[in-house]
CSV table of C-alpha atoms in Angstrom, one decimal:
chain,number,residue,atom,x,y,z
A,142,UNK,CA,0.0,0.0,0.0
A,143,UNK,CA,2.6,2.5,0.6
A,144,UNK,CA,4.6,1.6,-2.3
A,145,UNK,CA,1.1,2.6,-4.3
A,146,UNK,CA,0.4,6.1,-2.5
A,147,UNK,CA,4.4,6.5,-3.4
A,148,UNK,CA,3.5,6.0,-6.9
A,149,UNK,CA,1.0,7.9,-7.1
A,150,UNK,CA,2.6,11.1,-5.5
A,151,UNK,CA,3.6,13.4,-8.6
A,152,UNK,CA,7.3,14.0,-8.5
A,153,UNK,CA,8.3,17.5,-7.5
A,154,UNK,CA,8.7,20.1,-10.3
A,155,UNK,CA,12.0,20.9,-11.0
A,156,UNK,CA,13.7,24.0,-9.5
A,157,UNK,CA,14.3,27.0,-12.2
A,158,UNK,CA,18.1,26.9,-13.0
A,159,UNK,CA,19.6,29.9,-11.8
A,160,UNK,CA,20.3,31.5,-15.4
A,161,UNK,CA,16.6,32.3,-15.7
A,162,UNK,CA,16.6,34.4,-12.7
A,163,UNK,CA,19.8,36.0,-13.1
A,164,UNK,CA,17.9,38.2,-16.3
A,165,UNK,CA,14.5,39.5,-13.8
A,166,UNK,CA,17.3,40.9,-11.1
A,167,UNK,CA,18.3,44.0,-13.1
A,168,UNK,CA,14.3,45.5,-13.9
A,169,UNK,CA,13.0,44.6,-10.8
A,170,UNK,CA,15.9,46.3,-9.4
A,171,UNK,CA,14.7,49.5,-11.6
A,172,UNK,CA,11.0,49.0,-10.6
A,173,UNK,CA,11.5,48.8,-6.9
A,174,UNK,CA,13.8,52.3,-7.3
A,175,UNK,CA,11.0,53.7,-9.3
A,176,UNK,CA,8.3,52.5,-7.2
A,177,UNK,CA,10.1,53.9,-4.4
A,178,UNK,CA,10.8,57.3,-5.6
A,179,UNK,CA,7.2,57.8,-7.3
A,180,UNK,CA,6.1,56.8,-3.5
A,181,UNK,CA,8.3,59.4,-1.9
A,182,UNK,CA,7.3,62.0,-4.2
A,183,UNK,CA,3.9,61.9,-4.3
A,184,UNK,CA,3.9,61.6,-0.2
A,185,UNK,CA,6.5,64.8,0.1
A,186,UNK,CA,4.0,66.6,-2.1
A,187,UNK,CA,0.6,65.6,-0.3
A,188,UNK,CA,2.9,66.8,3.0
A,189,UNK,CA,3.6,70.4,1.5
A,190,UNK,CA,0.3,70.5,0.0
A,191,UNK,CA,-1.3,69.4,3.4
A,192,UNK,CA,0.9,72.2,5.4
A,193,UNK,CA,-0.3,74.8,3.3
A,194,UNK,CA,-3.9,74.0,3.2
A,195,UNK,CA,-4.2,73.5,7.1
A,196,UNK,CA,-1.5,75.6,8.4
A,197,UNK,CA,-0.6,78.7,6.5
A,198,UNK,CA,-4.0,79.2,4.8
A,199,UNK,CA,-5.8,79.1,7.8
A,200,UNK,CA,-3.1,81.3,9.8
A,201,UNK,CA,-3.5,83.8,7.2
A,202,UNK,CA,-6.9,84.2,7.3
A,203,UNK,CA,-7.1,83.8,10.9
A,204,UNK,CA,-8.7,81.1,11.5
A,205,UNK,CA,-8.2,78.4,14.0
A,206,UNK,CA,-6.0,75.2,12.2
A,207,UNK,CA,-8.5,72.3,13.5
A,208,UNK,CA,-11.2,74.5,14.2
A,209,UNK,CA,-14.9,73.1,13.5
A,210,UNK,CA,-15.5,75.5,10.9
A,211,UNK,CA,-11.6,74.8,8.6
A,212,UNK,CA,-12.2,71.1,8.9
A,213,UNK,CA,-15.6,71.6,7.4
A,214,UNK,CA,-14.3,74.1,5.1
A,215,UNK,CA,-11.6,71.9,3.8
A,216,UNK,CA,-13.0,68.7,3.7
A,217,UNK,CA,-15.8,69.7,1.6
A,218,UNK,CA,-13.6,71.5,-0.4
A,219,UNK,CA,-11.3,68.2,-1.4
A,220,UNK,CA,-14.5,66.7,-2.1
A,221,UNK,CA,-15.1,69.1,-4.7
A,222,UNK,CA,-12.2,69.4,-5.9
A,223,UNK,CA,-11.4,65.5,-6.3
A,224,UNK,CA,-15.0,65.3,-7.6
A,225,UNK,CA,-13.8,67.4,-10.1
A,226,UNK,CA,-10.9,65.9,-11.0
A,227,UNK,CA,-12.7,62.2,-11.2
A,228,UNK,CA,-15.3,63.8,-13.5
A,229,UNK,CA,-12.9,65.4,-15.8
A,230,UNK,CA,-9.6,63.4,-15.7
A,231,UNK,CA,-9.5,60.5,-18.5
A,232,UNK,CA,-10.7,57.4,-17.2
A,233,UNK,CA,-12.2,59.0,-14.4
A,234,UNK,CA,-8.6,58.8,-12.3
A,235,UNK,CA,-9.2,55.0,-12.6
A,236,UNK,CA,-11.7,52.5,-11.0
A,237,UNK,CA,-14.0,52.5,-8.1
A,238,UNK,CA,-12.1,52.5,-5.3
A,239,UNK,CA,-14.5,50.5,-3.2
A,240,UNK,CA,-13.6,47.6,-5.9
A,241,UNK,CA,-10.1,48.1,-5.9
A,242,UNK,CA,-7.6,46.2,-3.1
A,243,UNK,CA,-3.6,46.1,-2.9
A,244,UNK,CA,-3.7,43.6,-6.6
A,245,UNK,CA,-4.4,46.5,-8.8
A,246,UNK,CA,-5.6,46.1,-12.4
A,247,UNK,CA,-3.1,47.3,-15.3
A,248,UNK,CA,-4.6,50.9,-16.1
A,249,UNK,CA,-4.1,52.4,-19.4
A,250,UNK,CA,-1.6,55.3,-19.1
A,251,UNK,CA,-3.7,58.1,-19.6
A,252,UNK,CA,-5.3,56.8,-16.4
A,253,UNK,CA,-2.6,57.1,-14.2
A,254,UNK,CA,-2.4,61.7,-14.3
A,255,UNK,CA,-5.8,62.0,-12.5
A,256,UNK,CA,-5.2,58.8,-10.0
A,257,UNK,CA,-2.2,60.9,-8.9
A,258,UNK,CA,-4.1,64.2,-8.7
A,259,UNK,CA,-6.6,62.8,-7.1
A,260,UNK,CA,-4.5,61.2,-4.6
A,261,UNK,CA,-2.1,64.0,-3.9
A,262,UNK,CA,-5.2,65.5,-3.3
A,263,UNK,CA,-7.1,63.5,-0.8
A,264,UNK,CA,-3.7,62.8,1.2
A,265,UNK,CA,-3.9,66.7,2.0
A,266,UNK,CA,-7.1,67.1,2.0
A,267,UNK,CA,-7.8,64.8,5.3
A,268,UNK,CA,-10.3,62.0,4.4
A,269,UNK,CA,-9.4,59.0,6.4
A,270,UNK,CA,-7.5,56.8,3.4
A,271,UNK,CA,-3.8,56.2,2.7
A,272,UNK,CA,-1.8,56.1,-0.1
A,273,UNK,CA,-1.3,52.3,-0.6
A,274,UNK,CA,-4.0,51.2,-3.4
A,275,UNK,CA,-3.5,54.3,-6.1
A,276,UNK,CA,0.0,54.0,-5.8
A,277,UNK,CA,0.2,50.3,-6.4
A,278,UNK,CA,-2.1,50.8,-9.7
A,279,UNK,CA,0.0,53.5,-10.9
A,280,UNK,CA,3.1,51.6,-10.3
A,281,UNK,CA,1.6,48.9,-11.9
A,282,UNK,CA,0.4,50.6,-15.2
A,283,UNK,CA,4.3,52.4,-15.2
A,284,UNK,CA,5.8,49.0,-15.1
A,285,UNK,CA,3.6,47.4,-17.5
A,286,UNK,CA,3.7,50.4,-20.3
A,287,UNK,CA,7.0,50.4,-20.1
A,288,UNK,CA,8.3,47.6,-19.1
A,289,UNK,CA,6.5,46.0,-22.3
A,290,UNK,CA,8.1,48.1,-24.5
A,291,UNK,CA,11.5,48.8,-23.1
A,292,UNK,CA,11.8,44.6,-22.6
A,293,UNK,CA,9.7,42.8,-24.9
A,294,UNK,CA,11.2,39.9,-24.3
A,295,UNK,CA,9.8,39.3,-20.5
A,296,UNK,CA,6.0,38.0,-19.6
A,297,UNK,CA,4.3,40.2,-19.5
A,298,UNK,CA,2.2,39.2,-16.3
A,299,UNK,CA,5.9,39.6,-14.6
A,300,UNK,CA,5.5,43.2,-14.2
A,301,UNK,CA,2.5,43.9,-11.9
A,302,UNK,CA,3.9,41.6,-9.6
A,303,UNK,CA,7.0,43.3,-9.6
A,304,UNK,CA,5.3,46.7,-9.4
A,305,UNK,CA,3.5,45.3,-7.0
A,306,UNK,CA,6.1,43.6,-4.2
A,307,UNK,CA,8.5,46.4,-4.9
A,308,UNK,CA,5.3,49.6,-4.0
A,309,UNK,CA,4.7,47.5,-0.4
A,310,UNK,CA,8.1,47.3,0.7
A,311,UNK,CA,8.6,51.0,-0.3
A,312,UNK,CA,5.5,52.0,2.1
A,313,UNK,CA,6.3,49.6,4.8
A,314,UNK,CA,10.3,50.0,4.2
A,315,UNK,CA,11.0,46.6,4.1
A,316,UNK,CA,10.5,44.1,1.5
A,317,UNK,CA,9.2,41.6,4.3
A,318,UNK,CA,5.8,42.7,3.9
A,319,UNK,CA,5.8,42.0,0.3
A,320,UNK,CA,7.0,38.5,0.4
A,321,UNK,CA,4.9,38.1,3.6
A,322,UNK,CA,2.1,39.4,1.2
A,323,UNK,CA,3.0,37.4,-2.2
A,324,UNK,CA,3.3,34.2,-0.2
A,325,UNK,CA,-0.3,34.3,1.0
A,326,UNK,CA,-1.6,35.1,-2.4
A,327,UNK,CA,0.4,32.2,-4.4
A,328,UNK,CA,-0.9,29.9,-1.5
A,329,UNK,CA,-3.9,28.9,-3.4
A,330,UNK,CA,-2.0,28.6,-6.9
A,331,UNK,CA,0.3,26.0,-8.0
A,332,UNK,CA,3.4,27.2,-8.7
A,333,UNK,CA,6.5,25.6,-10.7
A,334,UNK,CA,9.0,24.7,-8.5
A,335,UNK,CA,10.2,25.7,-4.9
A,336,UNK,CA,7.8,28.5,-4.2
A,337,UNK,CA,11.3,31.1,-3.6
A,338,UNK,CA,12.1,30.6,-7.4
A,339,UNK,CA,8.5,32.6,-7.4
A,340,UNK,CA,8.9,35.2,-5.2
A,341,UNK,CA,13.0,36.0,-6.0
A,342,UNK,CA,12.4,38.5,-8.6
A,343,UNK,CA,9.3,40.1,-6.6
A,344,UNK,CA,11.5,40.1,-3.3
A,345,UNK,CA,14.2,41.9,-5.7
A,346,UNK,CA,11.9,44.9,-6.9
A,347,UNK,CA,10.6,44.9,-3.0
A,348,UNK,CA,13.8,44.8,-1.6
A,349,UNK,CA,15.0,48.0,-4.0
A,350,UNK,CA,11.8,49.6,-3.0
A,351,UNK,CA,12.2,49.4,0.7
A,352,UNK,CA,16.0,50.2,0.6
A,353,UNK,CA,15.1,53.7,-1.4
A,354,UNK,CA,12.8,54.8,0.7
A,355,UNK,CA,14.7,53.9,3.8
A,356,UNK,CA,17.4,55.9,2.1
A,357,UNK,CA,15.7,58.8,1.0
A,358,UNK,CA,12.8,59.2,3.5
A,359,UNK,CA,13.9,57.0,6.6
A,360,UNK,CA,10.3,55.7,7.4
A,361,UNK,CA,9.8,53.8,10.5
A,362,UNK,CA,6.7,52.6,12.2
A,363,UNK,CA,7.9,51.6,16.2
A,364,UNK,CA,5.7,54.0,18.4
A,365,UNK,CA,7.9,53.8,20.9
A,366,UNK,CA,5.6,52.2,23.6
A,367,UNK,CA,7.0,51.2,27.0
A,368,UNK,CA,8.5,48.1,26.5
A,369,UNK,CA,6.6,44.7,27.1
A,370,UNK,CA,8.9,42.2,29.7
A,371,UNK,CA,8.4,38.3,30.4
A,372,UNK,CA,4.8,38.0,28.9
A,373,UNK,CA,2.4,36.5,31.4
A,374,UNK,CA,-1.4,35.2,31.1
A,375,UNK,CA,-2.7,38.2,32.1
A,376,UNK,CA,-1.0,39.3,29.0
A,377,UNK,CA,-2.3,36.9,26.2
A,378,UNK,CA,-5.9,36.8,28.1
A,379,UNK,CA,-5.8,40.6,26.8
A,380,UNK,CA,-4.6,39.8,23.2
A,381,UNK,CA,-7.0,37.1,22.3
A,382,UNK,CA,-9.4,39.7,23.6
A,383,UNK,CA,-8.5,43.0,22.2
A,384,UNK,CA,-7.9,41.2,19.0
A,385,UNK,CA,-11.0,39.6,19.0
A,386,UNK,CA,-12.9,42.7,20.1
A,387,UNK,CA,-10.9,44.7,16.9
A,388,UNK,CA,-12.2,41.7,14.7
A,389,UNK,CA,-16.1,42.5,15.4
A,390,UNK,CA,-15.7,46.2,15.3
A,391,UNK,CA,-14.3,46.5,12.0
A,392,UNK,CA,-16.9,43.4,10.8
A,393,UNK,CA,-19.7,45.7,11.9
A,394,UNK,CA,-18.1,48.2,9.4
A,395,UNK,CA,-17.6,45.5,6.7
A,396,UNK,CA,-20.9,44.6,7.3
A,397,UNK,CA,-22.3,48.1,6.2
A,398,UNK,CA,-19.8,48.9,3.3
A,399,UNK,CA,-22.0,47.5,0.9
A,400,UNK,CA,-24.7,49.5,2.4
A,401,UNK,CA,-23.2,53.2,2.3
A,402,UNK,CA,-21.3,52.5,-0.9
A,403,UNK,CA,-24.9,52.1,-2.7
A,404,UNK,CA,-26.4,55.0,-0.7
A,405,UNK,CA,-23.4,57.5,-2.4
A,406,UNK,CA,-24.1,55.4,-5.7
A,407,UNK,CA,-27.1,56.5,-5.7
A,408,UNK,CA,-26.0,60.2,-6.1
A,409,UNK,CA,-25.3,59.5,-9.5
A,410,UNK,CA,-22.1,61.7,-10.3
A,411,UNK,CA,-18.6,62.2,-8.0
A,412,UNK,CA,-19.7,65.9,-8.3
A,413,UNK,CA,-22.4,65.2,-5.7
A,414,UNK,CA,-21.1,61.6,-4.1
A,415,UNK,CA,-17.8,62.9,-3.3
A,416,UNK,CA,-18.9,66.8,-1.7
A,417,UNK,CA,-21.8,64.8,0.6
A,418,UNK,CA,-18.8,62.3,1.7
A,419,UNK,CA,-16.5,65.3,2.2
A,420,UNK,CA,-19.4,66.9,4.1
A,421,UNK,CA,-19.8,63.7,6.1
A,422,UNK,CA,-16.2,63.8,7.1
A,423,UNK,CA,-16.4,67.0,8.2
A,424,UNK,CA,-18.9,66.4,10.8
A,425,UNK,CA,-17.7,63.2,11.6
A,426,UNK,CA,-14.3,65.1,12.7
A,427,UNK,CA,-15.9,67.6,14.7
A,428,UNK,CA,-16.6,64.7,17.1
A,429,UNK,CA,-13.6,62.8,17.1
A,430,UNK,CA,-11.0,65.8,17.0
A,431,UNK,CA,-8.4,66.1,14.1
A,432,UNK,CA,-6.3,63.5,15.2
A,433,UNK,CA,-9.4,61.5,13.0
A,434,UNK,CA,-8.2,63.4,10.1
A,435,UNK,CA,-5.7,61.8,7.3
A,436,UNK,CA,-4.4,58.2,6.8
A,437,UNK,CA,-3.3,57.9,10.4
A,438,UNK,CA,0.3,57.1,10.7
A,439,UNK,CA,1.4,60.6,12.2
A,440,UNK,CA,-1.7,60.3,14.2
A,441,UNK,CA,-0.8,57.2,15.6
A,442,UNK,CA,2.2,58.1,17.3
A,443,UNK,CA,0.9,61.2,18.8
A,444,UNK,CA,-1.6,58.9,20.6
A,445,UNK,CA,0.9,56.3,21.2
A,446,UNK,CA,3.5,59.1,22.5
A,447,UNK,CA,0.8,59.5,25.7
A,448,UNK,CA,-1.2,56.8,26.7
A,449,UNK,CA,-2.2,58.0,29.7
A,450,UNK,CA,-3.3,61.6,27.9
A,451,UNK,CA,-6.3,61.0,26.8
A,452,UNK,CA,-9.8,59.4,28.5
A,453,UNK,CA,-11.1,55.6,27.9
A,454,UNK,CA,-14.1,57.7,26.8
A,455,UNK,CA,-11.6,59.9,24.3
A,456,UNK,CA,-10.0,57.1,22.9
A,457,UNK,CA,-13.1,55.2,22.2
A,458,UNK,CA,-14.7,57.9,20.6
A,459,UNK,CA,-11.4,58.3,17.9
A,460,UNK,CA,-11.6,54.5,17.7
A,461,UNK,CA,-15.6,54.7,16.4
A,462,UNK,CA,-15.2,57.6,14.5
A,463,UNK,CA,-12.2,57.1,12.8
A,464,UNK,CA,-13.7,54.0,11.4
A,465,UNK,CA,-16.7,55.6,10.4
A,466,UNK,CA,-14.7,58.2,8.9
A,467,UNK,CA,-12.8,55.1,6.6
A,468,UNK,CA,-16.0,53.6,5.7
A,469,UNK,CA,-17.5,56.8,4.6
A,470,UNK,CA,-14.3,57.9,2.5
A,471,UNK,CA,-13.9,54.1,0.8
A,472,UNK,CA,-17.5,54.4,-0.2
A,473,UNK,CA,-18.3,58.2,-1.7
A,474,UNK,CA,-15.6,57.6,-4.1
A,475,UNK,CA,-11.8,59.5,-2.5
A,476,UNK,CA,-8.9,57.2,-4.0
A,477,UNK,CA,-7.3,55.6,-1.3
A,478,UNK,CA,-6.1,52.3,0.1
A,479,UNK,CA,-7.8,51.2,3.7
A,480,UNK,CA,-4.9,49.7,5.5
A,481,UNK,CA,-2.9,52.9,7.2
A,482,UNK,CA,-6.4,54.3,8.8
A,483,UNK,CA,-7.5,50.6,10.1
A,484,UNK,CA,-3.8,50.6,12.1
A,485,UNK,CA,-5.1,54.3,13.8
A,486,UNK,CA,-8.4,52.3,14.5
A,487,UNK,CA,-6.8,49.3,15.9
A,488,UNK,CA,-4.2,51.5,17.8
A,489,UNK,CA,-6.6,53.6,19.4
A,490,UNK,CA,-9.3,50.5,20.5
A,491,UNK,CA,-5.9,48.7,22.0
A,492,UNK,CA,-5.3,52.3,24.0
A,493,UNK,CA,-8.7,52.3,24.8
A,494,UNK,CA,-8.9,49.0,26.7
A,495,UNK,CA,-5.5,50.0,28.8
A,496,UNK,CA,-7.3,52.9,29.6
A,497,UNK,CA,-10.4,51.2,30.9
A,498,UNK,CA,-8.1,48.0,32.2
A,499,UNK,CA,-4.5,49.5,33.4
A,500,UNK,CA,-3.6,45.9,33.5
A,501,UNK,CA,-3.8,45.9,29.6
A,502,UNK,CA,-0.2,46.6,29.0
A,503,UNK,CA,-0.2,49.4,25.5
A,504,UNK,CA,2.2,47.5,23.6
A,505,UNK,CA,-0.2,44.6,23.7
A,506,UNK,CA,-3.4,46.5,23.4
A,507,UNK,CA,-2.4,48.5,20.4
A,508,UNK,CA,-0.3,45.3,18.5
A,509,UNK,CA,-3.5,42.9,19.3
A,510,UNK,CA,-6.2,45.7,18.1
A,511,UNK,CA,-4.2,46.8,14.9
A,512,UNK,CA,-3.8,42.6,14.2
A,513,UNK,CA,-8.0,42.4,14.5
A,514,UNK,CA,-9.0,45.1,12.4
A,515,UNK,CA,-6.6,44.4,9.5
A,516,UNK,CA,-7.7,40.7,9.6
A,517,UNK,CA,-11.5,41.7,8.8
A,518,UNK,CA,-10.8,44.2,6.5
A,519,UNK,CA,-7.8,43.2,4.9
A,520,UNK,CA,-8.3,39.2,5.3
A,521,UNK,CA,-4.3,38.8,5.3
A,522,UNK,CA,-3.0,36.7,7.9
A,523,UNK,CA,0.5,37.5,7.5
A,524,UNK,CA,0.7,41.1,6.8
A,525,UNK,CA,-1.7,41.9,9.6
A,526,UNK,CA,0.7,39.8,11.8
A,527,UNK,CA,3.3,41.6,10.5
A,528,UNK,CA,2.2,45.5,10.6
A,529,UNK,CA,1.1,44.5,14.3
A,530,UNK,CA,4.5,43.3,15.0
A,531,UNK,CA,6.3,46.7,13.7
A,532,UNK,CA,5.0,48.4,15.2
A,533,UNK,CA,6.3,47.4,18.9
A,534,UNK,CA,9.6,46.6,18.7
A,535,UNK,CA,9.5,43.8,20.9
A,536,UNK,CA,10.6,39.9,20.2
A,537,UNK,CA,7.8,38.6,22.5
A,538,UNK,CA,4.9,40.1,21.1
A,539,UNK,CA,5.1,38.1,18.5
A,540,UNK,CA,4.1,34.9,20.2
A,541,UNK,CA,1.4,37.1,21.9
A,542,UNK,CA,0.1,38.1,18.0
A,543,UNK,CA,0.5,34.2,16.9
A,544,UNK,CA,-2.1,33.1,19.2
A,545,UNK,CA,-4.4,35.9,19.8
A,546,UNK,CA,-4.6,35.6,15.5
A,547,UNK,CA,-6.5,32.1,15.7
A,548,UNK,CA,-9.8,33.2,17.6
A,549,UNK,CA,-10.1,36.6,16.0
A,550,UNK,CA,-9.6,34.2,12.6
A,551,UNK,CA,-12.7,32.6,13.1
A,552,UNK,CA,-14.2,35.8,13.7
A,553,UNK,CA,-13.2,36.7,10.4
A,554,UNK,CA,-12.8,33.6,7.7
A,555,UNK,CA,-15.9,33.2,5.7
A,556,UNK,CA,-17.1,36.6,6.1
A,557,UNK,CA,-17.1,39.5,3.6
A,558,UNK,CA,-13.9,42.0,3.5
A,559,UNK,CA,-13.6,45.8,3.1
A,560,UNK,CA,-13.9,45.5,-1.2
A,561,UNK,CA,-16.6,45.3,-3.6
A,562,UNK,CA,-17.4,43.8,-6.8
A,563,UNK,CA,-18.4,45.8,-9.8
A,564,UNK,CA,-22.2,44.6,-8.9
A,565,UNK,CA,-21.4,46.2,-5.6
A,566,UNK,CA,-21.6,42.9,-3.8
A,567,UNK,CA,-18.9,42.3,-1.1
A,568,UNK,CA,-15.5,40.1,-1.7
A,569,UNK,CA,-15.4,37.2,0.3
């Protein structure tokens, strides 16, 4: 019997010889410096853009910064004028972004202008999005266009994964993310040999990416919490539960996307959908405060540099409303990626349970929320594990994050995630 279930037991395929990866090293080297660059660009612009609009605009007209009336002001105000641009641009600066995730479809070139624009413009405009899913389709119509043309002798198909790997490890600065990310996708294919002859050009173009931006821009992600010790049961009780807890919040939010996505659709045209969500916003950061505002990241470590500064009350107020805030900005039509304001949300429910249970230590309270709501919106195991673990540099969290990610994975598996179909029906 064994000698028949050996027979039958395919052989393995054969590994790729070296000499056909040798050729992939030398564009995905150029794609992950391009990918890079494009990323650091487009971010130092939104930053200059965003300085002006809510600091030296409102100082010269005297007017408070983050006052009730500028954030409605302005955040009406990108609505229009991303409405505009959506209208206007060709190809309508690219797909519905409720339909869009971090595998971006190859867009024609004469796409890619308004995407930008209209990206630029959100990031300093303030709706609750970041940066990661326009960016990924313009890096992945760049490398396509050109890489089709300038080496015709490559698949084609190579390119978006190359554009691809090397725009995450540029955001995250390291190509980890990206192989953490390409593994979990090519889990499901079958692949042609050892699945590292798969991802070696894509951890290439990453590795470039991450290495440019680490260069140029120096990115980093720890927030500096106080430092976990000798983790105890008192402190994986807490991280099954805040991660748990993150799971069902964000599914309650997955849960209505559908919902709020058709009620914008309804409006027929971005010059209405996208002014009513920028209206929304506005109102929606008059009760949180303007830490609510923008993709989060900067935000994050203003609330992770004080723990103790804010109420449970406070904290669970930015946690709600920063999420409503990302559901209301993936729907009315703003160009963003999800992923950057789901690690606010997540940071500020984990700072909300140490506030209402001192015992909760903040490194594991923010690592364990930020790993729930990425699992139900993102449905990654391993980058959520990942961006949860980066974000407190500490070796033992990890085994914390391992186990509290099984229960809030049941929470999640089977159920609908944060992206649409065309029909508008929900991705499972």
């Amino acid at each position: 019997m064994a000698q028949d279930t050996a027979r039958q037991t395919p052989p393995p395929a054969p590994a790729t010889p070296a000499r056909a990866l040798l050729p992939l090293i030398l564009p995905a080297l150029v794609v992950g410096v391009v990918a890079s660059l494009l990323f650091v660009g487009v971010s130092g612009l939104a930053e200059r853009l965003q300085d002006v609009l809510w600091g030296n605009l409102p100082d010269a007209l005297g007017i408070g910064r983050y006052s009730v009336l500028w954030m409605m002001v302005m955040l009406t105000a990108t609505g229009i004028a991303v409405g505009l641009v959506v209208w206007k641009a060709p190809g309508h600066a690219g797909p519905d972004p409720a339909t869009t995730g971090l595998n971006a479809p190859v867009l024609p070139p004469v796409v890619l202008p308004g995407l930008l624009v209209a990206t630029v413009l959100m990031l300093a405009g303030g709706p609750s999005l970041g940066p990661e899913n326009p960016l990924i389709a313009v890096n992945v119509g760049l490398a396509y266009w050109l890489g089709r043309r300038l080496v015709p002798r490559m698949p084609g198909p190579v390119w978006p994964v190359l554009a691809e790997a090397a725009t995450i490890g540029a955001l995250f600065g390291t190509p980890v993310a990206a192989a953490l990310m390409i593994s979990e996708a090519m889990a499901g294919r079958q692949t042609k040999g050892p699945l590292w002859d798969s991802v070696f050009a894509p951890l290439v173009a990453a590795a470039a990416g991450s290495f440019t931006t680490s260069l140029v821009a120096q990115p980093t992600f720890d927030l500096d919490l106080p430092p976990i010790g000798r983790p105890d049961g008192g402190d994986l009780l807490s991280a099954v539960v805040v991660a748990s807890a993150g799971a069902l919040l964000a599914l309650c939010a997955v849960r209505a996307f559908p919902y709020v996505h058709a009620g914008f659709a309804r409006l027929r045209h971005p010059m209405l959908a996208l002014p009513v969500g920028g209206i929304v916003l506005g109102l929606l950061a008059a009760v949180g405060g303007h830490l609510t505002l923008f993709k989060g990241l900067e935000e994050i470590g203003e609330l992770a540099s004080d723990p103790e500064g804010w109420t449970a009350g406070q904290f669970a107020t930015m946690t709600v409303v920063k999420l409503a805030a990302l559901l209301v900005a993936a729907s009315c039509g703003f160009r963003g990626g999800r992923i950057f304001p789901a690690i606010f949300i997540g940071t500020a429910l984990g700072l909300t349970a140490h506030a209402l249970v001192p015992g909760v230590h903040p490194a594991v309270g923010v690592s364990a929320g930020v790993l729930g709501v990425l699992l139900a919106i993102t449905r990654q195991g391993w980058v959520s594990l990942f961006v949860a673990a980066v974000l407190v540099a500490s070796p033992t969290i990890v085994t914390l994050l391992c186990v509290a990610s099984l229960p809030a994975w049941l929470l999640v598996t089977g159920r609908p995630q944060m992206q649409l179909r065309e029909d508008g029906t929900s991705v499972r």
